Short mmCIF file of C-alpha atoms in Angstrom, two decimals:
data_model
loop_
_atom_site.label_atom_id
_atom_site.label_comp_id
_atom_site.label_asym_id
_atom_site.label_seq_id
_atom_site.Cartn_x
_atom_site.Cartn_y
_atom_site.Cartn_z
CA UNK A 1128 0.00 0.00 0.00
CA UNK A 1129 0.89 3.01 -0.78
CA UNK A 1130 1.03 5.95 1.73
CA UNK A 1131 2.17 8.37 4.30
CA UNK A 1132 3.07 6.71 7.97
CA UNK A 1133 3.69 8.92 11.04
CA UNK A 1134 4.74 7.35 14.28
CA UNK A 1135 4.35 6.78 17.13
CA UNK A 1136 0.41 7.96 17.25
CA UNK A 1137 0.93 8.72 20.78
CA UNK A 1138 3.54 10.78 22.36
CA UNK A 1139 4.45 12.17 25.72
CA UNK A 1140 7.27 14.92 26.19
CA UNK A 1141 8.68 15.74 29.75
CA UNK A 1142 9.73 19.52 30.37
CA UNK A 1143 12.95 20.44 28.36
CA UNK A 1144 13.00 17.31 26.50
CA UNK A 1145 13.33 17.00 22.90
CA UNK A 1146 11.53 14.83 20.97
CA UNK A 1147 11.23 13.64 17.80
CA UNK A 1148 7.78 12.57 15.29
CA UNK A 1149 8.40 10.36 12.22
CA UNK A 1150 6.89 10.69 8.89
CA UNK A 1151 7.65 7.94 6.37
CA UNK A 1152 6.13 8.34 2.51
CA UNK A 1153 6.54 5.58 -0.27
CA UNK A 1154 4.51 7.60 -2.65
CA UNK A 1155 7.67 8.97 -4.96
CA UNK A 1156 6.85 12.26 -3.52
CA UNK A 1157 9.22 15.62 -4.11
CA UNK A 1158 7.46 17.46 -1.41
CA UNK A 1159 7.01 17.08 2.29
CA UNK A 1160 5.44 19.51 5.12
CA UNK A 1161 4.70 19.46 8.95
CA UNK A 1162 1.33 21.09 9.83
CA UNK A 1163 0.52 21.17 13.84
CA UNK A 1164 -3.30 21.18 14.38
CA UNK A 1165 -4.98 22.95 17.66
CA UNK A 1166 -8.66 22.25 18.84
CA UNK A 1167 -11.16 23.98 16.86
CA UNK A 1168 -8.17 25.51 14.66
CA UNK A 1169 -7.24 24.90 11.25
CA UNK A 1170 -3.91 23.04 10.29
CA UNK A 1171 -0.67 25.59 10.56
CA UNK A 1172 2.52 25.32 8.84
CA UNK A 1173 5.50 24.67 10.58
CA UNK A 1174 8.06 23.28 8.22
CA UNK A 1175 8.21 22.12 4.58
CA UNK A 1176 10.54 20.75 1.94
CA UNK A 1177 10.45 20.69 -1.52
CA UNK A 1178 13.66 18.64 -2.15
CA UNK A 1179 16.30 15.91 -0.58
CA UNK A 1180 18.48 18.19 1.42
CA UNK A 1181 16.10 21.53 1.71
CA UNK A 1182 13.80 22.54 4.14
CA UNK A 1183 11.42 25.90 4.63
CA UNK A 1184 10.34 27.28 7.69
CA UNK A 1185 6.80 27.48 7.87
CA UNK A 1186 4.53 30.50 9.62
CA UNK A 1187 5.13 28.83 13.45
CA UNK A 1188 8.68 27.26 12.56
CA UNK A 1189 10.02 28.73 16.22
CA UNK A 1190 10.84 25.49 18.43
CA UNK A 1191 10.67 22.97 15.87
CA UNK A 1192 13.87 21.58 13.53
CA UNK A 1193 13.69 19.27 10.70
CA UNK A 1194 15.96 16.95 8.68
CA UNK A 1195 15.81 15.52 4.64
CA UNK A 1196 18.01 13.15 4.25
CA UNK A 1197 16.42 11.03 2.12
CA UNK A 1198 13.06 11.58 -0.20
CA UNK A 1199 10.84 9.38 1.83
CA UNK A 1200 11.99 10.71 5.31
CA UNK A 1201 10.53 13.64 6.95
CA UNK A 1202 11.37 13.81 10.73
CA UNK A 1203 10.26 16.76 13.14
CA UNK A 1204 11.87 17.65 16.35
CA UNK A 1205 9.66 19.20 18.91
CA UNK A 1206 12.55 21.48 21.09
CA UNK A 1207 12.96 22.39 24.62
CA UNK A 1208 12.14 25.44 23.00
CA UNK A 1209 8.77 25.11 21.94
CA UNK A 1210 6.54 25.95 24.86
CA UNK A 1211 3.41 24.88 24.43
CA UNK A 1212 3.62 21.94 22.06
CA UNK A 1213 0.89 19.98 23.17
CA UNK A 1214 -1.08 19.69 19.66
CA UNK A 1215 -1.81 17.08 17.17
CA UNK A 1216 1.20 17.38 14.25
CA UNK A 1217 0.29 16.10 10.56
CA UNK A 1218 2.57 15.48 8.04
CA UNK A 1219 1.82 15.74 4.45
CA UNK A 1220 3.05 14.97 0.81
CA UNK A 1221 2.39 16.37 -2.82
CA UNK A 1222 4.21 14.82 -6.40
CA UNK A 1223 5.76 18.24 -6.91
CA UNK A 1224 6.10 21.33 -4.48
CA UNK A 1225 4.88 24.51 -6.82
CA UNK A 1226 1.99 22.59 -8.84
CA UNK A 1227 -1.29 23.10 -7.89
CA UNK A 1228 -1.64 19.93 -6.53
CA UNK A 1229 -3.55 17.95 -3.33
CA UNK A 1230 -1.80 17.13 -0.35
CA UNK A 1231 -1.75 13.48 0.83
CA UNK A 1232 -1.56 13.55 5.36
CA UNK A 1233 -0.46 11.08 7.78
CA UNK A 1234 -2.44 10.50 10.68
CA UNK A 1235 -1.01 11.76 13.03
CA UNK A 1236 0.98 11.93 15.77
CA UNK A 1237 -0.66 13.50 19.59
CA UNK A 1238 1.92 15.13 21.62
CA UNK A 1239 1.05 15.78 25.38
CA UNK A 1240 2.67 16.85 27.77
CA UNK A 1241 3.47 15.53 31.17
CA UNK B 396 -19.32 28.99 7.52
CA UNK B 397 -15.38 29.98 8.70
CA UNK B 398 -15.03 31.24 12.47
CA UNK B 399 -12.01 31.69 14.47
CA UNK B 400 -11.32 30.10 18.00
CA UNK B 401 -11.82 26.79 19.88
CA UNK B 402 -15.82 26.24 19.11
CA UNK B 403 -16.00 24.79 15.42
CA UNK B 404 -19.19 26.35 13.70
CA UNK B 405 -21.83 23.29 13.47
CA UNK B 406 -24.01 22.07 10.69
CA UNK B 407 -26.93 19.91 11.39
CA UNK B 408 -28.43 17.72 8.77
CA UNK B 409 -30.21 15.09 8.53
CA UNK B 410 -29.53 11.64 6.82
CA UNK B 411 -30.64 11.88 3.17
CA UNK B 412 -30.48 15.67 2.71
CA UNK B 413 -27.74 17.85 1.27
CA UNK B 414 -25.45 19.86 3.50
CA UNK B 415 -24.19 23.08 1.95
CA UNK B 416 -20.48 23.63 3.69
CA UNK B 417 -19.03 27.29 3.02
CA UNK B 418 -15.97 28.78 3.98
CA UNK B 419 -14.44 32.40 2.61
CA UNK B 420 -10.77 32.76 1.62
CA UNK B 421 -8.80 35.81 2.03
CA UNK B 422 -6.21 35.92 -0.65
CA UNK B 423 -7.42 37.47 -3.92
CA UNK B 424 -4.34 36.03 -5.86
CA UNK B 425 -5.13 32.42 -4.68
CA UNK B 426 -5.67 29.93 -7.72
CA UNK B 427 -6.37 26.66 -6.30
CA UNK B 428 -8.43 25.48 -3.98
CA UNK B 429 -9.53 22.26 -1.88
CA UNK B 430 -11.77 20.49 0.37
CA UNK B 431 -10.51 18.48 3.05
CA UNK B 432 -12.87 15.72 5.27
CA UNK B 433 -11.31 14.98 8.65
CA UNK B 434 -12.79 12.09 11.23
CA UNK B 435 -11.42 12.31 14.41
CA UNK B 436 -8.18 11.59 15.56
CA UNK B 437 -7.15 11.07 11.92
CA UNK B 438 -5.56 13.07 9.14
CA UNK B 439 -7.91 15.26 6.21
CA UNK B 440 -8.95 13.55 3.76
CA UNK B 441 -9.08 15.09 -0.03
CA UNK B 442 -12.45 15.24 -1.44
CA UNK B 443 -12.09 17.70 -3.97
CA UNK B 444 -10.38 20.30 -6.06
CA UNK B 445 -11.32 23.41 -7.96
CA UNK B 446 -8.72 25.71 -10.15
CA UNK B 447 -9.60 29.62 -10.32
CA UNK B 448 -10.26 29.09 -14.01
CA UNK B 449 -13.53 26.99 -12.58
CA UNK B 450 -16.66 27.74 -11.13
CA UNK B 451 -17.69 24.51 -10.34
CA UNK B 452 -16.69 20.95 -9.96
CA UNK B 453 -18.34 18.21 -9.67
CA UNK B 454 -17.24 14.54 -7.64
CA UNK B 455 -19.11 11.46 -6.83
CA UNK B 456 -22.24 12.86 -4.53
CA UNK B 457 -20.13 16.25 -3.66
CA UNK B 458 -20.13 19.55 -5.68
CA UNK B 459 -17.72 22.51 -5.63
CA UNK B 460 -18.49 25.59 -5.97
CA UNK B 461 -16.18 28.78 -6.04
CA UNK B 462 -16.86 32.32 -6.21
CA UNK B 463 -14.21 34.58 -6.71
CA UNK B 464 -16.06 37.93 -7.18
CA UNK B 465 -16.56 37.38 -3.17
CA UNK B 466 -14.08 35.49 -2.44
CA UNK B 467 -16.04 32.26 -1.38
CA UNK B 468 -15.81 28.92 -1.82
CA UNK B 469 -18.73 25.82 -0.69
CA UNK B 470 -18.95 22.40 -0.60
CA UNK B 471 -22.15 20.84 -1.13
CA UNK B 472 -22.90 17.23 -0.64
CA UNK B 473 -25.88 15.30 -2.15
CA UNK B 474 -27.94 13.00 0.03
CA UNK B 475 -25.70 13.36 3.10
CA UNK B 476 -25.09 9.81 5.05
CA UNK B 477 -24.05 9.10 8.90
CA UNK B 478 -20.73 8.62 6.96
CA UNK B 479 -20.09 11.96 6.15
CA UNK B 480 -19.70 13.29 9.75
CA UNK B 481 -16.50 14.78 10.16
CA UNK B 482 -15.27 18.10 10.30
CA UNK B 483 -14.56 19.76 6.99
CA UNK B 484 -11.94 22.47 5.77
CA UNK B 485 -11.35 24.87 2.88
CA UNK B 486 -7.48 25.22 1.94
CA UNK B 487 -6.62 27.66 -0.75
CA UNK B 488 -2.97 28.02 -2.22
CA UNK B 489 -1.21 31.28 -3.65
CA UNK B 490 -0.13 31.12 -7.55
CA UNK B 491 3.67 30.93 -7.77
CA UNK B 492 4.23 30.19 -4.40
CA UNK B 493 5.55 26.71 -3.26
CA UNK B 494 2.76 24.32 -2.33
CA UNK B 495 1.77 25.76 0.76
CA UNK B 496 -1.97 25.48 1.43
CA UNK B 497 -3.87 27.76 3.77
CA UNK B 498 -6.33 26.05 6.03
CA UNK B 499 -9.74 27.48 7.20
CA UNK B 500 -10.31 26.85 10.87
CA UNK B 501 -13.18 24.03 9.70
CA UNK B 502 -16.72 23.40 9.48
CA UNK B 503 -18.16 20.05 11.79
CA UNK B 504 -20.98 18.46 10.19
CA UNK B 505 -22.86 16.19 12.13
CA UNK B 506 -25.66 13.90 10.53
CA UNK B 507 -28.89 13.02 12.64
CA UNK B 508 -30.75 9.83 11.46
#
């Protein structure tokens, strides 16, 4: 099957400890991105990355860090940094990063706090 | 419709109508646009797509319709089933730019039987 795989679903972060979401794709995609989702909020960029090796920072990029080291990898690293990162995070994919194209999502990952 | 803060703006409907979804984009120089369905606890789903060039689309049982006079885009769904509850967003991306959508805060629509 083709998809997008984010793990784990759940996730627990102790105070100044950083910690790190996975995003898998086997869809061939150029394009990844890391939206974080609040209650009753719409999805917000963080971080995105059109290529192996290049990254964007999103509109709320402050806390968070990223890695592409290979095309189907996406990882996010939730900071000491990032104060209130309690949210649900989705990661995405498109084919190629400036068509006007649909973005597949993960499922997410929950990060709490304890 | 679109609203800002923790309390998602409701639809009601019930089983076998249509629901009319509508959300309002801000960016005049927007060219693409898309409807998202999200359960909970999972990621969107895509439903459907609609380029600026368009004034409507048309899917299995769902209907797009954008106008860009007012800058509003809906969603309308044909004999709506327990199925379709989930809450529903708008995402519009900018021409030129990288494929960065912009997400409405979401619509829930909740089907009574």
């Amino acid at each position: 099957d083709g998809g997008i795989t984010q793990s784990p679903k759940y996730l627990f972060r102790k105070e100044g400890q950083n910690v790190t979401l996975s995003c898998e794709q086997n869809l061939n995609h150029d394009a990844m991105y890391w939206y974080r989702q609040d209650p009753g909020q719409g999805l917000r960029l963080i971080y995105y990355s059109q290529i192996v090796n290049d990254f964007q920072k999103g509109d709320i990029a402050e806390g968070y860090s990223v890695s592409r080291e290979k095309k189907e990898s996406f990882p996010l690293t939730v900071t000491s940094a990032q104060k209130n990162p309690t949210a649900f995070y989705l990661c995405a994919s498109s084919l190629r990063p400036l068509g006007n194209e649909k973005l597949f999502f993960g499922s997410g990952t929950q990060l709490s706090v304890l | 419709g679109e609203s800002v803060g923790l309390h998602l703006p409701t639809l009601s409907v019930q089983e076998g109508d249509n629901s009319i979804i509508n959300c309002a984009y801000s960016n005049s120089a927007s060219d693409y646009f898309i409807w998202y369905k999200q359960e909970s606890g999972k990621g969107p789903q895509f439903i459907i797509d609609i380029r600026s060039n368009m004034d409507k689309r048309q899917g299995q049982r769902v209907t797009v319709l954008l106008n860009k006079t007012v800058k509003h885009l809906s969603l309308q769904i044909a004999a709506t089933q327990p199925g379709d509850s989930a809450v529903y967003f708008c995402a519009e991306k900018n021409t030129g730019t990288a494929s960065k959508l912009t997400f409405g805060t979401g619509t829930r629509l909740q089907v009574t039987l």
